[in-house]
Tab-separated table of N, CA and C in Angstrom:
chain	number	residue	atom	x	y	z
A	167	GLN	N	-31.470	-4.727	21.512
A	167	GLN	CA	-30.804	-3.526	21.994
A	167	GLN	C	-29.601	-3.244	21.111
A	168	ALA	N	-29.489	-2.011	20.641
A	168	ALA	CA	-28.385	-1.661	19.752
A	168	ALA	C	-27.086	-1.540	20.525
A	169	HIS	N	-25.994	-1.780	19.820
A	169	HIS	CA	-24.665	-1.630	20.394
A	169	HIS	C	-23.750	-0.960	19.391
A	170	PRO	N	-22.736	-0.289	19.867
A	170	PRO	CA	-21.765	0.295	18.932
A	170	PRO	C	-21.049	-0.810	18.161
A	171	VAL	N	-20.559	-0.462	16.977
A	171	VAL	CA	-19.828	-1.420	16.156
A	171	VAL	C	-18.480	-0.814	15.776
A	172	GLU	N	-17.415	-1.440	16.268
A	172	GLU	CA	-16.063	-0.950	16.010
A	172	GLU	C	-15.486	-1.563	14.743
A	173	SER	N	-14.554	-0.832	14.141
A	173	SER	CA	-13.818	-1.332	12.987
A	173	SER	C	-12.509	-0.553	12.877
A	174	GLY	N	-11.637	-1.023	11.999
A	174	GLY	CA	-10.408	-0.303	11.719
A	174	GLY	C	-9.163	-0.842	12.375
A	175	GLY	N	-9.307	-1.861	13.202
A	175	GLY	CA	-8.130	-2.431	13.834
A	175	GLY	C	-7.220	-3.116	12.827
A	176	GLY	N	-6.021	-3.442	13.274
A	176	GLY	CA	-5.082	-4.117	12.399
A	176	GLY	C	-3.714	-4.211	13.025
A	177	SER	N	-2.732	-4.477	12.187
A	177	SER	CA	-1.346	-4.610	12.636
A	177	SER	C	-0.514	-3.486	12.054
A	178	VAL	N	0.230	-2.823	12.909
A	178	VAL	CA	1.111	-1.742	12.471
A	178	VAL	C	2.441	-1.858	13.190
A	179	GLN	N	3.431	-1.176	12.657
A	179	GLN	CA	4.734	-1.137	13.310
A	179	GLN	C	4.779	0.028	14.284
A	180	ALA	N	5.640	-0.113	15.257
A	180	ALA	CA	5.815	0.963	16.231
A	180	ALA	C	6.141	2.262	15.507
A	181	GLY	N	5.528	3.338	15.994
A	181	GLY	CA	5.700	4.628	15.357
A	181	GLY	C	4.657	4.935	14.296
A	182	GLY	N	3.886	3.926	13.925
A	182	GLY	CA	2.879	4.103	12.892
A	182	GLY	C	1.586	4.680	13.426
A	183	SER	N	0.609	4.794	12.528
A	183	SER	CA	-0.688	5.380	12.873
A	183	SER	C	-1.809	4.486	12.389
A	184	LEU	N	-2.944	4.638	13.042
A	184	LEU	CA	-4.138	3.898	12.651
A	184	LEU	C	-5.339	4.666	13.164
A	185	ARG	N	-6.458	4.542	12.467
A	185	ARG	CA	-7.679	5.179	12.930
A	185	ARG	C	-8.770	4.128	13.135
A	186	LEU	N	-9.311	4.097	14.318
A	186	LEU	CA	-10.432	3.219	14.630
A	186	LEU	C	-11.742	3.970	14.421
A	187	SER	N	-12.751	3.225	14.027
A	187	SER	CA	-14.086	3.807	13.833
A	187	SER	C	-15.104	3.067	14.683
A	188	CYS	N	-16.141	3.808	15.051
A	188	CYS	CA	-17.222	3.215	15.829
A	188	CYS	C	-18.547	3.733	15.278
A	189	ALA	N	-19.346	2.852	14.725
A	189	ALA	CA	-20.676	3.219	14.252
A	189	ALA	C	-21.565	3.405	15.478
A	190	ALA	N	-22.035	4.635	15.670
A	190	ALA	CA	-22.700	4.963	16.937
A	190	ALA	C	-23.890	5.889	16.730
A	191	SER	N	-24.699	5.599	15.757
A	191	SER	CA	-25.806	6.490	15.423
A	191	SER	C	-26.819	6.639	16.558
A	192	GLU	N	-26.918	5.633	17.429
A	192	GLU	CA	-27.905	5.688	18.512
A	192	GLU	C	-27.561	6.733	19.557
A	193	TRP	N	-26.278	7.149	19.616
A	193	TRP	CA	-25.835	7.938	20.745
A	193	TRP	C	-25.245	9.292	20.385
A	194	LEU	N	-24.713	9.433	19.182
A	194	LEU	CA	-24.017	10.669	18.833
A	194	LEU	C	-24.948	11.863	18.720
A	195	ASP	N	-26.243	11.623	18.584
A	195	ASP	CA	-27.194	12.727	18.483
A	195	ASP	C	-27.880	13.033	19.804
A	196	ASP	N	-27.532	12.322	20.829
A	196	ASP	CA	-28.182	12.497	22.129
A	196	ASP	C	-27.242	13.230	23.069
A	197	SER	N	-27.598	14.451	23.404
A	197	SER	CA	-26.713	15.293	24.208
A	197	SER	C	-26.537	14.808	25.643
A	198	ASN	N	-27.317	13.828	26.052
A	198	ASN	CA	-27.190	13.300	27.407
A	198	ASN	C	-26.124	12.218	27.524
A	199	PHE	N	-25.497	11.881	26.406
A	199	PHE	CA	-24.595	10.757	26.407
A	199	PHE	C	-23.124	11.152	26.442
A	200	CYS	N	-22.364	10.237	27.005
A	200	CYS	CA	-20.910	10.244	26.947
A	200	CYS	C	-20.509	9.021	26.123
A	201	ILE	N	-19.477	9.158	25.321
A	201	ILE	CA	-19.029	8.048	24.484
A	201	ILE	C	-17.523	8.039	24.455
A	202	GLY	N	-16.941	6.863	24.262
A	202	GLY	CA	-15.482	6.827	24.245
A	202	GLY	C	-14.926	5.461	23.951
A	203	TRP	N	-13.636	5.321	24.206
A	203	TRP	CA	-12.900	4.093	23.931
A	203	TRP	C	-12.189	3.604	25.181
A	204	PHE	N	-12.246	2.307	25.383
A	204	PHE	CA	-11.391	1.681	26.374
A	204	PHE	C	-10.721	0.485	25.721
A	205	ARG	N	-9.717	-0.076	26.380
A	205	ARG	CA	-8.986	-1.189	25.787
A	205	ARG	C	-8.663	-2.251	26.813
A	206	GLN	N	-8.343	-3.414	26.300
A	206	GLN	CA	-7.907	-4.510	27.163
A	206	GLN	C	-6.895	-5.359	26.428
A	207	ALA	N	-5.733	-5.476	27.019
A	207	ALA	CA	-4.684	-6.330	26.476
A	207	ALA	C	-4.759	-7.696	27.144
A	208	PRO	N	-4.267	-8.739	26.480
A	208	PRO	CA	-4.304	-10.083	27.069
A	208	PRO	C	-3.628	-10.116	28.428
A	209	GLY	N	-4.308	-10.661	29.406
A	209	GLY	CA	-3.730	-10.788	30.735
A	209	GLY	C	-3.714	-9.512	31.546
A	210	LYS	N	-4.309	-8.465	31.009
A	210	LYS	CA	-4.333	-7.182	31.714
A	210	LYS	C	-5.772	-6.710	31.913
A	211	GLY	N	-5.927	-5.757	32.808
A	211	GLY	CA	-7.241	-5.206	33.055
A	211	GLY	C	-7.647	-4.200	31.996
A	212	ARG	N	-8.917	-3.849	32.024
A	212	ARG	CA	-9.416	-2.843	31.098
A	212	ARG	C	-8.945	-1.462	31.523
A	213	GLU	N	-8.664	-0.621	30.547
A	213	GLU	CA	-8.272	0.749	30.874
A	213	GLU	C	-8.920	1.730	29.912
A	214	GLY	N	-9.439	2.786	30.463
A	214	GLY	CA	-10.055	3.810	29.656
A	214	GLY	C	-9.019	4.569	28.854
A	215	VAL	N	-9.367	4.917	27.623
A	215	VAL	CA	-8.444	5.589	26.724
A	215	VAL	C	-8.846	7.044	26.491
A	216	ALA	N	-10.060	7.258	26.016
A	216	ALA	CA	-10.497	8.621	25.692
A	216	ALA	C	-12.013	8.688	25.728
A	217	SER	N	-12.522	9.840	26.137
A	217	SER	CA	-13.967	10.035	26.226
A	217	SER	C	-14.360	11.353	25.571
A	218	LEU	N	-15.619	11.404	25.140
A	218	LEU	CA	-16.163	12.595	24.490
A	218	LEU	C	-17.578	12.831	25.005
A	219	TYR	N	-17.847	14.043	25.456
A	219	TYR	CA	-19.166	14.393	25.969
A	219	TYR	C	-19.964	14.984	24.818
A	220	ILE	N	-21.073	14.334	24.478
A	220	ILE	CA	-21.816	14.692	23.280
A	220	ILE	C	-22.303	16.134	23.299
A	221	ALA	N	-22.775	16.602	24.438
A	221	ALA	CA	-23.427	17.911	24.501
A	221	ALA	C	-22.522	19.047	24.050
A	222	ASP	N	-21.245	19.002	24.453
A	222	ASP	CA	-20.364	20.121	24.116
A	222	ASP	C	-19.084	19.696	23.410
A	223	GLY	N	-18.938	18.409	23.157
A	223	GLY	CA	-17.762	17.931	22.437
A	223	GLY	C	-16.486	17.908	23.245
A	224	SER	N	-16.585	18.141	24.543
A	224	SER	CA	-15.366	18.133	25.354
A	224	SER	C	-14.794	16.722	25.436
A	225	THR	N	-13.482	16.645	25.488
A	225	THR	CA	-12.790	15.357	25.483
A	225	THR	C	-11.853	15.219	26.675
A	226	ASN	N	-11.591	13.976	27.027
A	226	ASN	CA	-10.631	13.653	28.074
A	226	ASN	C	-9.824	12.442	27.639
A	227	TYR	N	-8.568	12.420	28.060
A	227	TYR	CA	-7.673	11.346	27.658
A	227	TYR	C	-6.945	10.763	28.853
A	228	ALA	N	-6.641	9.482	28.744
A	228	ALA	CA	-5.757	8.866	29.720
A	228	ALA	C	-4.355	9.425	29.521
A	229	ASP	N	-3.611	9.507	30.604
A	229	ASP	CA	-2.266	10.084	30.520
A	229	ASP	C	-1.388	9.347	29.517
A	230	PHE	N	-1.560	8.049	29.410
A	230	PHE	CA	-0.639	7.270	28.573
A	230	PHE	C	-0.892	7.448	27.075
A	231	VAL	N	-1.981	8.141	26.683
A	231	VAL	CA	-2.213	8.409	25.263
A	231	VAL	C	-2.246	9.902	24.957
A	232	GLN	N	-2.110	10.705	25.986
A	232	GLN	CA	-2.167	12.159	25.804
A	232	GLN	C	-1.130	12.603	24.775
A	233	GLY	N	-1.599	13.353	23.787
A	233	GLY	CA	-0.712	13.861	22.754
A	233	GLY	C	-0.490	12.906	21.591
A	234	ARG	N	-0.940	11.669	21.740
A	234	ARG	CA	-0.753	10.686	20.657
A	234	ARG	C	-2.093	10.282	20.030
A	235	PHE	N	-3.133	10.190	20.832
A	235	PHE	CA	-4.446	9.762	20.357
A	235	PHE	C	-5.400	10.958	20.341
A	236	THR	N	-6.330	10.923	19.391
A	236	THR	CA	-7.360	11.954	19.303
A	236	THR	C	-8.714	11.308	19.084
A	237	ILE	N	-9.663	11.643	19.934
A	237	ILE	CA	-11.031	11.166	19.767
A	237	ILE	C	-11.833	12.255	19.067
A	238	SER	N	-12.657	11.844	18.117
A	238	SER	CA	-13.459	12.820	17.380
A	238	SER	C	-14.721	12.150	16.874
A	239	ARG	N	-15.616	12.947	16.318
A	239	ARG	CA	-16.878	12.409	15.796
A	239	ARG	C	-17.219	13.079	14.481
A	240	ASP	N	-17.938	12.352	13.672
A	240	ASP	CA	-18.494	12.898	12.446
A	240	ASP	C	-19.980	12.605	12.495
A	241	ASN	N	-20.748	13.614	12.847
A	241	ASN	CA	-22.189	13.398	12.999
A	241	ASN	C	-22.864	13.064	11.673
A	242	THR	N	-22.302	13.540	10.568
A	242	THR	CA	-22.906	13.248	9.268
A	242	THR	C	-22.807	11.761	8.930
A	243	LYS	N	-21.796	11.120	9.511
A	243	LYS	CA	-21.592	9.687	9.279
A	243	LYS	C	-21.975	8.853	10.500
A	244	SER	N	-22.437	9.512	11.552
A	244	SER	CA	-22.809	8.822	12.791
A	244	SER	C	-21.674	7.945	13.295
A	245	THR	N	-20.473	8.479	13.227
A	245	THR	CA	-19.288	7.681	13.547
A	245	THR	C	-18.376	8.407	14.538
A	246	LEU	N	-17.872	7.636	15.477
A	246	LEU	CA	-16.855	8.093	16.415
A	246	LEU	C	-15.521	7.540	15.970
A	247	TYR	N	-14.465	8.331	16.110
A	247	TYR	CA	-13.140	7.906	15.677
A	247	TYR	C	-12.143	7.961	16.830
A	248	LEU	N	-11.099	7.175	16.662
A	248	LEU	CA	-9.930	7.288	17.530
A	248	LEU	C	-8.711	7.268	16.626
A	249	GLN	N	-8.131	8.431	16.425
A	249	GLN	CA	-6.901	8.534	15.642
A	249	GLN	C	-5.729	8.256	16.564
A	250	MET	N	-4.936	7.282	16.192
A	250	MET	CA	-3.822	6.863	17.032
A	250	MET	C	-2.523	7.070	16.274
A	251	ASN	N	-1.655	7.903	16.808
A	251	ASN	CA	-0.363	8.199	16.196
A	251	ASN	C	0.770	7.759	17.113
A	252	ASN	N	1.947	7.623	16.535
A	252	ASN	CA	3.133	7.234	17.302
A	252	ASN	C	2.829	6.015	18.186
A	253	LEU	N	2.301	4.993	17.566
A	253	LEU	CA	1.884	3.806	18.308
A	253	LEU	C	3.073	3.064	18.894
A	254	LYS	N	2.822	2.461	20.055
A	254	LYS	CA	3.844	1.712	20.771
A	254	LYS	C	3.375	0.271	20.952
A	255	PRO	N	4.288	-0.660	21.108
A	255	PRO	CA	3.872	-2.057	21.325
A	255	PRO	C	2.907	-2.199	22.506
A	256	GLU	N	3.066	-1.396	23.524
A	256	GLU	CA	2.182	-1.481	24.697
A	256	GLU	C	0.766	-0.972	24.415
A	257	ASP	N	0.552	-0.401	23.234
A	257	ASP	CA	-0.808	-0.024	22.837
A	257	ASP	C	-1.591	-1.211	22.278
A	258	SER	N	-0.923	-2.320	22.049
A	258	SER	CA	-1.590	-3.507	21.514
A	258	SER	C	-2.677	-3.966	22.473
A	259	ALA	N	-3.890	-4.101	21.956
A	259	ALA	CA	-5.022	-4.470	22.800
A	259	ALA	C	-6.265	-4.584	21.936
A	260	MET	N	-7.325	-5.106	22.550
A	260	MET	CA	-8.641	-5.024	21.938
A	260	MET	C	-9.231	-3.676	22.355
A	261	TYR	N	-9.694	-2.931	21.394
A	261	TYR	CA	-10.255	-1.613	21.663
A	261	TYR	C	-11.783	-1.672	21.532
A	262	TYR	N	-12.439	-1.123	22.537
A	262	TYR	CA	-13.889	-1.142	22.587
A	262	TYR	C	-14.452	0.272	22.587
A	263	CYS	N	-15.569	0.428	21.910
A	263	CYS	CA	-16.325	1.664	21.930
A	263	CYS	C	-17.468	1.490	22.933
A	264	ALA	N	-17.699	2.501	23.763
A	264	ALA	CA	-18.727	2.386	24.785
A	264	ALA	C	-19.473	3.700	24.931
A	265	ALA	N	-20.748	3.608	25.261
A	265	ALA	CA	-21.585	4.797	25.417
A	265	ALA	C	-22.523	4.615	26.594
A	266	ALA	N	-22.864	5.736	27.228
A	266	ALA	CA	-23.799	5.689	28.349
A	266	ALA	C	-24.320	7.087	28.611
A	267	ARG	N	-25.463	7.145	29.241
A	267	ARG	CA	-26.043	8.421	29.664
A	267	ARG	C	-25.359	8.813	30.974
A	268	ARG	N	-24.579	9.885	30.923
A	268	ARG	CA	-23.812	10.313	32.082
A	268	ARG	C	-23.740	11.828	32.104
A	269	ALA	N	-23.636	12.355	33.308
A	269	ALA	CA	-23.354	13.776	33.460
A	269	ALA	C	-21.914	14.049	33.041
A	270	LYS	N	-21.650	15.272	32.681
A	270	LYS	CA	-20.336	15.616	32.147
A	270	LYS	C	-19.203	15.247	33.098
A	271	LYS	N	-19.407	15.441	34.388
A	271	LYS	CA	-18.322	15.174	35.330
A	271	LYS	C	-17.955	13.703	35.388
A	272	PHE	N	-18.829	12.840	34.903
A	272	PHE	CA	-18.538	11.406	34.884
A	272	PHE	C	-18.100	10.929	33.505
A	273	CYS	N	-17.952	11.851	32.574
A	273	CYS	CA	-17.522	11.505	31.219
A	273	CYS	C	-15.994	11.577	31.152
A	274	VAL	N	-15.380	10.585	31.773
A	274	VAL	CA	-13.928	10.492	31.825
A	274	VAL	C	-13.519	9.073	31.490
A	275	PRO	N	-12.282	8.893	30.990
A	275	PRO	CA	-11.883	7.558	30.527
A	275	PRO	C	-12.056	6.439	31.557
A	276	ARG	N	-11.765	6.687	32.794
A	276	ARG	CA	-11.801	5.614	33.781
A	276	ARG	C	-13.220	5.107	34.056
A	277	GLN	N	-14.233	5.845	33.596
A	277	GLN	CA	-15.620	5.409	33.792
A	277	GLN	C	-16.132	4.538	32.647
A	278	LEU	N	-15.438	4.546	31.528
A	278	LEU	CA	-15.954	3.930	30.306
A	278	LEU	C	-16.215	2.438	30.447
A	279	MET	N	-15.416	1.765	31.251
A	279	MET	CA	-15.547	0.323	31.334
A	279	MET	C	-16.887	-0.111	31.929
A	280	ALA	N	-17.551	0.791	32.626
A	280	ALA	CA	-18.838	0.480	33.248
A	280	ALA	C	-20.029	0.868	32.366
A	281	PHE	N	-19.757	1.454	31.219
A	281	PHE	CA	-20.850	1.916	30.362
A	281	PHE	C	-21.638	0.739	29.809
A	282	GLU	N	-22.964	0.927	29.739
A	282	GLU	CA	-23.822	-0.201	29.404
A	282	GLU	C	-23.899	-0.528	27.920
A	283	PHE	N	-23.613	0.400	27.052
A	283	PHE	CA	-23.622	0.117	25.619
A	283	PHE	C	-22.171	-0.020	25.157
A	284	ARG	N	-21.803	-1.185	24.697
A	284	ARG	CA	-20.429	-1.396	24.246
A	284	ARG	C	-20.427	-2.377	23.089
A	285	GLY	N	-19.393	-2.272	22.250
A	285	GLY	CA	-19.297	-3.139	21.094
A	285	GLY	C	-18.489	-4.385	21.363
A	286	GLN	N	-18.189	-5.106	20.286
A	286	GLN	CA	-17.435	-6.361	20.378
A	286	GLN	C	-15.934	-6.145	20.332
A	287	GLY	N	-15.535	-4.952	19.956
A	287	GLY	CA	-14.118	-4.629	19.956
A	287	GLY	C	-13.451	-4.811	18.605
A	288	THR	N	-12.313	-4.152	18.460
A	288	THR	CA	-11.470	-4.312	17.283
A	288	THR	C	-10.030	-4.392	17.755
A	289	GLN	N	-9.263	-5.301	17.164
A	289	GLN	CA	-7.929	-5.624	17.668
A	289	GLN	C	-6.857	-4.748	17.043
A	290	LEU	N	-5.986	-4.229	17.883
A	290	LEU	CA	-4.803	-3.503	17.436
A	290	LEU	C	-3.573	-4.255	17.887
A	291	THR	N	-2.658	-4.486	16.954
A	291	THR	CA	-1.380	-5.103	17.276
A	291	THR	C	-0.267	-4.206	16.763
A	292	VAL	N	0.612	-3.808	17.660
A	292	VAL	CA	1.730	-2.956	17.304
A	292	VAL	C	3.014	-3.739	17.500
A	293	SER	N	3.781	-3.887	16.447
A	293	SER	CA	5.019	-4.647	16.509
A	293	SER	C	6.217	-3.717	16.615
A	294	SER	N	7.228	-4.194	17.306
A	294	SER	CA	8.416	-3.357	17.516
A	294	SER	C	9.419	-3.532	16.400
């Protein structure tokens, strides 16, 4: 069974930017799918970050990243991105890409953690 593959994590200073990538060729061409990013920091629960509904490209964001993070896709490269700007130490976490067949109303960040297709994650560390 195929799974998304994340990359692009690393270490940055607070205020910096980074872009995460997710190889997702199995899902980006299927209009029935929702895809997105969630994260988990050590000792904390998982939290949804951003979601994208394949059929119409509509996006949703968690309040804590609104205005700082942007989810996007490049169908020519079969890749999903998460552009992260103005990073804060509290953004430090393992970031996961996840996809599932969902109706649009369920394509929201808080649902991502239950999605059946997910990758191994990529680590982001933001230092103050």
